[in-house]
Every structure is written in structure tokens, then in C-alpha cells.
Amino acid sequence: MEAEITGHQVPGDDQRPHRKGASVADIRRYGQPPGLKDRRNEEHWAGRLYMRDLSPYFAWIALRLGFSPNQLTYLMMLSGIVAGVVVSLPASGTAALWTALGGAVLIQVYLLLDCVDGEVARYLRRTSVAGVFLDRIGHYLSEVSLLIGLGFAAQGGWRNGGWAELGLVAALGAALIKAETDNVVVARAKSGLPADPTGGDRALRPRSTGIALARQAASMLRFHRIIGAVELSLLILAAAALDAVLGTETPAAVRVLMVAVAAVAVLQTLLHLVSILASRRLK
């Protein structure tokens, strides 16, 4: 990561104030470049809907307090991991509802920090390969932690059993899906090709008409979203609330969710792999 530039002004083709003199408007201007919210494959729907409106205020605080972009990314990782731990806490009834709520709030903090670290990096012009790497690892850890936490919540405590193992299967699937995506770039780089294939969106489409239609249908239904950290945390909260209302002895709704999530994770792992191999991304 580049060394921080000090002084009242940051030299260059703009005259952005020093980090402690930045306003929220400055952060929106320099930390949220045009088109940021339109990155459909990279920008989360919650970011477009509300978090990018809130994040500049927290980026302003982070700049004033002297946080570096990577420090914010480490905090993002921590909040995601702790969210999974909180969800996994042995609890039932109303207590389980509170652990689910705690996990959902921590995932919102995770999403906020995911926005803030990039805005601070862009404002300070301290974007780096290490920062991108840490950001990707943070997403891996957060989703895996939350899925493992869901498995223990379905199990009803910190003990071995089929539900905990199902959570591990779902976590493995979520990690493999991300690995499949990332390894497209790795495979292309090792073959001396540019990271992004030529042809834009056309390169992402499977060459087989049948597979292309199946991919489009799956994309429209958006089943894959339930293994994403933000969506999953809200579904866990809803399931815990339903269990609290029903007053069941076992976390029935949480277990139904666990089965659905594991099934989607396994199916999506296979479909995503087939979709990549059938597309032009590896050409």
C-alpha cells in the first residue's frame, strides 16, 4: 500500500482537502466515482439502495480518526466473522431471536465497512493490490462464518451433528463458488491473457442455448442470493422470529432454512462451474 500523502492539499489534477479537512461532499465526489452504483456485478443491491448514501458519513469519521483503508478492511473481516459466531451461540426461543438480530446488525456493519474502506482508499488515492486481496478474503470469511454459524444454530448448540455438518457443506459450497469465479482470472493470467475476456457480457454467456436459458432462469429467480451474507443474515433473523412465534422445542424454521441454503450452495457450485466452462471466459 502506498504511503499516506501528508500536507493540507493532496497534489495532482484535483485539489481535494487533506483527510482531516474533507467534507462529506468531498468524499462523495472523490470516494464515490460516477458509475459506482451501476456496477451490477460488483455493487450489492443494499449498497445501491441505502448503504452508499450512509457510508460517506462514516468515511468522514474514519478519515478524521486516521484509519487506513486496510485497517477498515480488517474491521470488515472481524465484523463478518463475529456475526457468524454470534448466530452460532447456543440459544433458543427469544434468546435465539436476539442472537439472530445481533448477527444481522453485524452483517450490516460488515457491509458498511465494505463501502467505507473503498471510499477512504479512493479519497486518499491509496488503492492497492493488497487491498483488493484483503477485500476478497473478507467476503470469503464472512460468508463461510455465517453459514457455519447457521449450522450450529440449526443444531441447537455447539456440538457435532447433522445440522452442523450441513452448515459446513454449505460453507464449502459458498467458498467454492467464489473460488470458481476468482480462478477464472488466475487461469487467464497464467495463460498470458488479460483478466477480462473480450466481448464483454457476451463472453459470460454459455455457448449452449440450453445452458444459457438455464443460467438466465436461475439469475431471474435469484436463489443464489440466499447464501450471500446480507440476505442470509436477514433470512436467519426471519426464521428465528418465526421459531419464537411458533414456540417450537427445536428451531424448525432455522432448520428448514439450513436445508434450503445447503441445497442452493451445492447446486449453485455445480451450475456455476458448468456455466464458466460453457462460456467464453476461458478462451
Short mmCIF file of C-alpha atoms in Angstrom, two decimals:
data_model
loop_
_atom_site.label_atom_id
_atom_site.label_comp_id
_atom_site.label_asym_id
_atom_site.label_seq_id
_atom_site.Cartn_x
_atom_site.Cartn_y
_atom_site.Cartn_z
CA MET A 1 0.00 0.00 0.00
CA GLU A 2 1.25 3.45 -0.83
CA ALA A 3 2.49 5.73 1.91
CA GLU A 4 -0.02 8.33 3.03
CA ILE A 5 0.36 11.78 1.49
CA THR A 6 0.56 14.49 4.12
CA GLY A 7 0.00 18.20 3.99
CA HIS A 8 -3.08 20.37 3.60
CA GLN A 9 -3.63 19.52 -0.08
CA VAL A 10 -3.15 16.30 -1.99
CA PRO A 11 -1.17 17.17 -5.14
CA GLY A 12 -2.46 16.12 -8.53
CA ASP A 13 -5.09 17.08 -11.02
CA ASP A 14 -7.63 17.87 -8.28
CA GLN A 15 -7.47 19.90 -5.12
CA ARG A 16 -9.06 17.59 -2.62
CA PRO A 17 -8.56 18.66 1.01
CA HIS A 18 -6.32 16.78 3.40
CA ARG A 19 -8.10 13.87 5.10
CA LYS A 20 -8.93 15.87 8.24
CA GLY A 21 -10.30 18.74 6.19
CA ALA A 22 -12.52 16.60 3.98
CA SER A 23 -16.27 17.16 3.97
CA VAL A 24 -18.94 14.56 3.27
CA ALA A 25 -19.45 16.23 -0.12
CA ASP A 26 -15.72 15.82 -0.84
CA ILE A 27 -15.94 12.12 0.00
CA ARG A 28 -18.94 11.67 -2.29
CA ARG A 29 -17.05 13.44 -5.07
CA TYR A 30 -13.72 11.65 -4.79
CA GLY A 31 -14.64 8.44 -2.95
CA GLN A 32 -17.72 7.56 -4.99
CA PRO A 33 -16.78 7.99 -8.66
CA PRO A 34 -19.53 8.18 -11.31
CA GLY A 35 -20.98 4.79 -12.14
CA LEU A 36 -20.09 3.25 -8.77
CA LYS A 37 -23.69 2.28 -8.01
CA ASP A 38 -24.19 0.95 -11.53
CA ARG A 39 -21.64 -1.87 -11.17
CA ARG A 40 -24.29 -4.60 -11.25
CA ASN A 41 -21.85 -7.49 -10.82
CA GLU A 42 -19.87 -5.83 -8.02
CA GLU A 43 -22.14 -3.41 -6.17
CA HIS A 44 -24.56 -5.08 -3.78
CA TRP A 45 -28.24 -4.12 -4.04
CA ALA A 46 -28.15 -2.90 -0.43
CA GLY A 47 -25.25 -0.64 -1.34
CA ARG A 48 -27.24 0.91 -4.17
CA LEU A 49 -30.42 1.11 -2.10
CA TYR A 50 -29.17 2.74 1.09
CA MET A 51 -25.61 1.97 2.22
CA ARG A 52 -23.83 4.20 -0.32
CA ASP A 53 -25.96 7.07 0.97
CA LEU A 54 -24.85 6.42 4.55
CA SER A 55 -21.23 5.36 4.04
CA PRO A 56 -19.73 8.83 3.25
CA TYR A 57 -20.64 10.00 6.77
CA PHE A 58 -18.74 7.06 8.28
CA ALA A 59 -15.89 7.51 5.79
CA TRP A 60 -15.67 11.11 7.03
CA ILE A 61 -15.32 9.79 10.61
CA ALA A 62 -12.73 7.22 9.51
CA LEU A 63 -10.67 9.90 7.75
CA ARG A 64 -10.81 12.15 10.81
CA LEU A 65 -9.72 9.31 13.11
CA GLY A 66 -6.81 8.38 10.85
CA PHE A 67 -7.90 4.89 9.80
CA SER A 68 -6.12 3.44 6.78
CA PRO A 69 -8.11 1.58 4.09
CA ASN A 70 -6.61 -1.77 5.10
CA GLN A 71 -7.41 -1.21 8.77
CA LEU A 72 -11.04 -0.69 7.79
CA THR A 73 -10.93 -3.89 5.73
CA TYR A 74 -9.63 -5.82 8.74
CA LEU A 75 -12.53 -4.42 10.78
CA MET A 76 -14.88 -5.53 7.99
CA MET A 77 -13.46 -9.06 8.23
CA LEU A 78 -13.82 -9.06 12.00
CA SER A 79 -17.45 -7.94 11.93
CA GLY A 80 -18.33 -10.65 9.41
CA ILE A 81 -16.61 -13.39 11.38
CA VAL A 82 -18.11 -12.27 14.69
CA ALA A 83 -21.56 -12.23 13.05
CA GLY A 84 -21.22 -15.96 12.40
CA VAL A 85 -20.05 -16.57 15.97
CA VAL A 86 -23.00 -14.62 17.40
CA VAL A 87 -25.50 -16.53 15.25
CA SER A 88 -23.98 -19.83 16.44
CA LEU A 89 -24.38 -19.04 20.15
CA PRO A 90 -26.36 -21.73 22.00
CA ALA A 91 -29.82 -20.21 22.44
CA SER A 92 -33.49 -20.98 21.93
CA GLY A 93 -36.78 -19.11 21.74
CA THR A 94 -36.48 -15.38 22.34
CA ALA A 95 -32.76 -15.68 23.10
CA ALA A 96 -32.18 -17.16 19.63
CA LEU A 97 -34.05 -14.21 18.16
CA TRP A 98 -31.58 -11.85 19.86
CA THR A 99 -28.54 -13.75 18.56
CA ALA A 100 -30.02 -13.68 15.06
CA LEU A 101 -30.63 -9.94 15.39
CA GLY A 102 -27.05 -9.44 16.59
CA GLY A 103 -25.75 -11.34 13.58
CA ALA A 104 -27.89 -9.27 11.19
CA VAL A 105 -26.68 -6.00 12.72
CA LEU A 106 -23.04 -7.11 12.49
CA ILE A 107 -23.50 -8.02 8.82
CA GLN A 108 -24.84 -4.50 8.22
CA VAL A 109 -21.67 -3.19 9.88
CA TYR A 110 -19.68 -5.51 7.60
CA LEU A 111 -21.45 -4.10 4.54
CA LEU A 112 -20.92 -0.54 5.75
CA LEU A 113 -17.18 -1.09 6.25
CA ASP A 114 -17.02 -2.79 2.85
CA CYS A 115 -18.21 0.52 1.37
CA VAL A 116 -16.16 2.76 3.63
CA ASP A 117 -12.76 1.12 3.08
CA GLY A 118 -13.02 1.64 -0.68
CA GLU A 119 -14.20 5.22 -0.33
CA VAL A 120 -11.33 6.06 2.01
CA ALA A 121 -8.85 4.33 -0.32
CA ARG A 122 -10.12 6.26 -3.34
CA TYR A 123 -10.16 9.55 -1.44
CA LEU A 124 -6.57 9.09 -0.27
CA ARG A 125 -5.55 7.55 -3.61
CA ARG A 126 -4.21 4.56 -1.73
CA THR A 127 -5.88 1.75 -3.65
CA SER A 128 -3.64 -1.31 -3.85
CA VAL A 129 -3.49 -4.93 -4.95
CA ALA A 130 -3.18 -5.91 -1.29
CA GLY A 131 -6.40 -4.03 -0.55
CA VAL A 132 -8.29 -5.89 -3.27
CA PHE A 133 -6.89 -9.20 -1.99
CA LEU A 134 -7.93 -8.47 1.60
CA ASP A 135 -11.38 -7.40 0.46
CA ARG A 136 -11.90 -10.71 -1.36
CA ILE A 137 -10.67 -12.70 1.65
CA GLY A 138 -13.06 -10.72 3.84
CA HIS A 139 -16.01 -11.79 1.70
CA TYR A 140 -14.90 -15.43 1.84
CA LEU A 141 -14.52 -15.39 5.62
CA SER A 142 -17.79 -13.60 6.32
CA GLU A 143 -19.99 -15.86 4.21
CA VAL A 144 -18.28 -19.02 5.45
CA SER A 145 -18.55 -17.90 9.08
CA LEU A 146 -22.24 -17.06 8.78
CA LEU A 147 -23.07 -20.40 7.12
CA ILE A 148 -21.18 -22.34 9.77
CA GLY A 149 -22.97 -20.28 12.42
CA LEU A 150 -26.32 -21.16 10.85
CA GLY A 151 -25.39 -24.85 11.02
CA PHE A 152 -24.74 -24.64 14.76
CA ALA A 153 -27.92 -22.60 15.26
CA ALA A 154 -29.87 -25.36 13.50
CA GLN A 155 -28.06 -27.97 15.62
CA GLY A 156 -29.18 -26.11 18.75
CA GLY A 157 -25.75 -25.60 20.25
CA TRP A 158 -22.00 -26.04 19.88
CA ARG A 159 -21.96 -29.78 19.32
CA ASN A 160 -21.45 -32.19 16.47
CA GLY A 161 -24.41 -33.41 14.46
CA GLY A 162 -26.01 -33.49 11.07
CA TRP A 163 -27.13 -29.86 11.11
CA ALA A 164 -23.67 -28.56 11.97
CA GLU A 165 -22.21 -30.70 9.20
CA LEU A 166 -24.81 -29.36 6.77
CA GLY A 167 -23.63 -25.87 7.65
CA LEU A 168 -20.07 -26.90 6.81
CA VAL A 169 -21.24 -28.30 3.46
CA ALA A 170 -23.00 -25.01 2.66
CA ALA A 171 -19.91 -23.04 3.72
CA LEU A 172 -17.71 -25.17 1.46
CA GLY A 173 -20.11 -24.58 -1.43
CA ALA A 174 -20.10 -20.81 -0.90
CA ALA A 175 -16.28 -20.77 -0.80
CA LEU A 176 -16.05 -22.90 -3.95
CA ILE A 177 -18.41 -20.60 -5.85
CA LYS A 178 -16.17 -17.63 -5.10
CA ALA A 179 -13.07 -19.69 -5.87
CA GLU A 180 -14.52 -20.66 -9.25
CA THR A 181 -15.05 -17.00 -10.10
CA ASP A 182 -11.63 -15.90 -8.89
CA ASN A 183 -9.84 -18.77 -10.61
CA VAL A 184 -11.09 -17.60 -14.00
CA VAL A 185 -8.79 -14.59 -13.54
CA VAL A 186 -5.99 -16.84 -12.26
CA ALA A 187 -6.31 -19.22 -15.23
CA ARG A 188 -6.33 -16.36 -17.72
CA ALA A 189 -3.31 -14.70 -16.08
CA LYS A 190 -1.32 -17.96 -16.08
CA SER A 191 -2.15 -18.34 -19.77
CA GLY A 192 -0.93 -14.82 -20.57
CA LEU A 193 -4.45 -13.49 -21.23
CA PRO A 194 -5.98 -10.25 -19.91
CA ALA A 195 -8.11 -10.58 -16.78
CA ASP A 196 -11.34 -9.69 -18.57
CA PRO A 197 -12.26 -11.64 -21.71
CA THR A 198 -13.04 -9.74 -24.87
CA GLY A 199 -16.68 -9.46 -25.79
CA GLY A 200 -17.98 -8.02 -22.52
CA ASP A 201 -21.22 -9.62 -21.33
CA ARG A 202 -21.28 -11.89 -24.37
CA ALA A 203 -18.23 -13.72 -23.04
CA LEU A 204 -20.11 -14.54 -19.84
CA ARG A 205 -22.95 -16.26 -21.70
CA PRO A 206 -22.71 -20.05 -22.17
CA ARG A 207 -22.33 -21.13 -25.78
CA SER A 208 -25.02 -23.78 -25.33
CA THR A 209 -28.54 -22.36 -25.75
CA GLY A 210 -29.94 -24.75 -23.14
CA ILE A 211 -27.34 -23.83 -20.54
CA ALA A 212 -27.76 -20.14 -21.36
CA LEU A 213 -31.53 -20.36 -20.76
CA ALA A 214 -30.99 -22.27 -17.51
CA ARG A 215 -28.48 -19.65 -16.36
CA GLN A 216 -30.89 -16.84 -17.23
CA ALA A 217 -33.73 -18.53 -15.36
CA ALA A 218 -31.55 -19.09 -12.29
CA SER A 219 -30.43 -15.45 -12.43
CA MET A 220 -34.03 -14.23 -12.60
CA LEU A 221 -35.10 -16.39 -9.64
CA ARG A 222 -32.03 -15.21 -7.67
CA PHE A 223 -31.94 -18.32 -5.48
CA HIS A 224 -28.17 -17.90 -5.24
CA ARG A 225 -28.63 -14.74 -3.18
CA ILE A 226 -29.69 -16.68 -0.09
CA ILE A 227 -26.08 -17.71 0.53
CA GLY A 228 -24.90 -14.10 0.42
CA ALA A 229 -24.05 -12.65 3.84
CA VAL A 230 -26.57 -9.78 3.79
CA GLU A 231 -29.52 -11.81 2.52
CA LEU A 232 -28.69 -14.81 4.68
CA SER A 233 -28.46 -12.74 7.86
CA LEU A 234 -31.96 -11.36 7.21
CA LEU A 235 -33.34 -14.82 6.46
CA ILE A 236 -31.80 -16.16 9.69
CA LEU A 237 -33.48 -13.32 11.60
CA ALA A 238 -36.83 -14.08 9.94
CA ALA A 239 -36.51 -17.81 10.68
CA ALA A 240 -35.57 -17.16 14.31
CA ALA A 241 -38.55 -14.81 14.66
CA LEU A 242 -40.85 -17.49 13.24
CA ASP A 243 -39.48 -20.08 15.66
CA ALA A 244 -40.01 -17.66 18.55
CA VAL A 245 -43.63 -17.08 17.49
CA LEU A 246 -44.36 -20.78 16.99
CA GLY A 247 -42.68 -21.69 20.27
CA THR A 248 -41.33 -24.96 18.92
CA GLU A 249 -38.95 -27.07 21.03
CA THR A 250 -36.49 -27.30 18.15
CA PRO A 251 -35.51 -24.48 15.75
CA ALA A 252 -37.76 -25.83 12.98
CA ALA A 253 -37.73 -22.74 10.75
CA VAL A 254 -33.97 -22.34 11.11
CA ARG A 255 -33.52 -25.99 10.12
CA VAL A 256 -35.72 -25.57 7.04
CA LEU A 257 -33.59 -22.58 6.09
CA MET A 258 -30.42 -24.62 6.64
CA VAL A 259 -31.63 -27.33 4.26
CA ALA A 260 -32.59 -24.75 1.62
CA VAL A 261 -29.28 -22.92 1.93
CA ALA A 262 -27.22 -26.12 1.70
CA ALA A 263 -29.17 -27.30 -1.34
CA VAL A 264 -28.70 -23.95 -3.11
CA ALA A 265 -24.98 -23.89 -2.23
CA VAL A 266 -24.35 -27.35 -3.66
CA LEU A 267 -26.49 -26.79 -6.75
CA GLN A 268 -25.02 -23.35 -7.40
CA THR A 269 -21.48 -24.71 -7.09
CA LEU A 270 -22.16 -27.21 -9.86
CA LEU A 271 -24.16 -24.83 -12.08
CA HIS A 272 -21.59 -22.06 -11.74
CA LEU A 273 -18.79 -24.42 -12.74
CA VAL A 274 -20.73 -25.65 -15.78
CA SER A 275 -21.61 -22.07 -16.71
CA ILE A 276 -17.95 -21.00 -16.66
CA LEU A 277 -16.76 -23.99 -18.67
CA ALA A 278 -19.54 -23.46 -21.22
CA SER A 279 -18.82 -19.75 -21.64
CA ARG A 280 -16.02 -17.90 -23.44
CA ARG A 281 -14.38 -16.78 -20.19
CA LEU A 282 -11.64 -19.39 -20.51
CA LYS A 283 -10.99 -18.71 -24.19
#
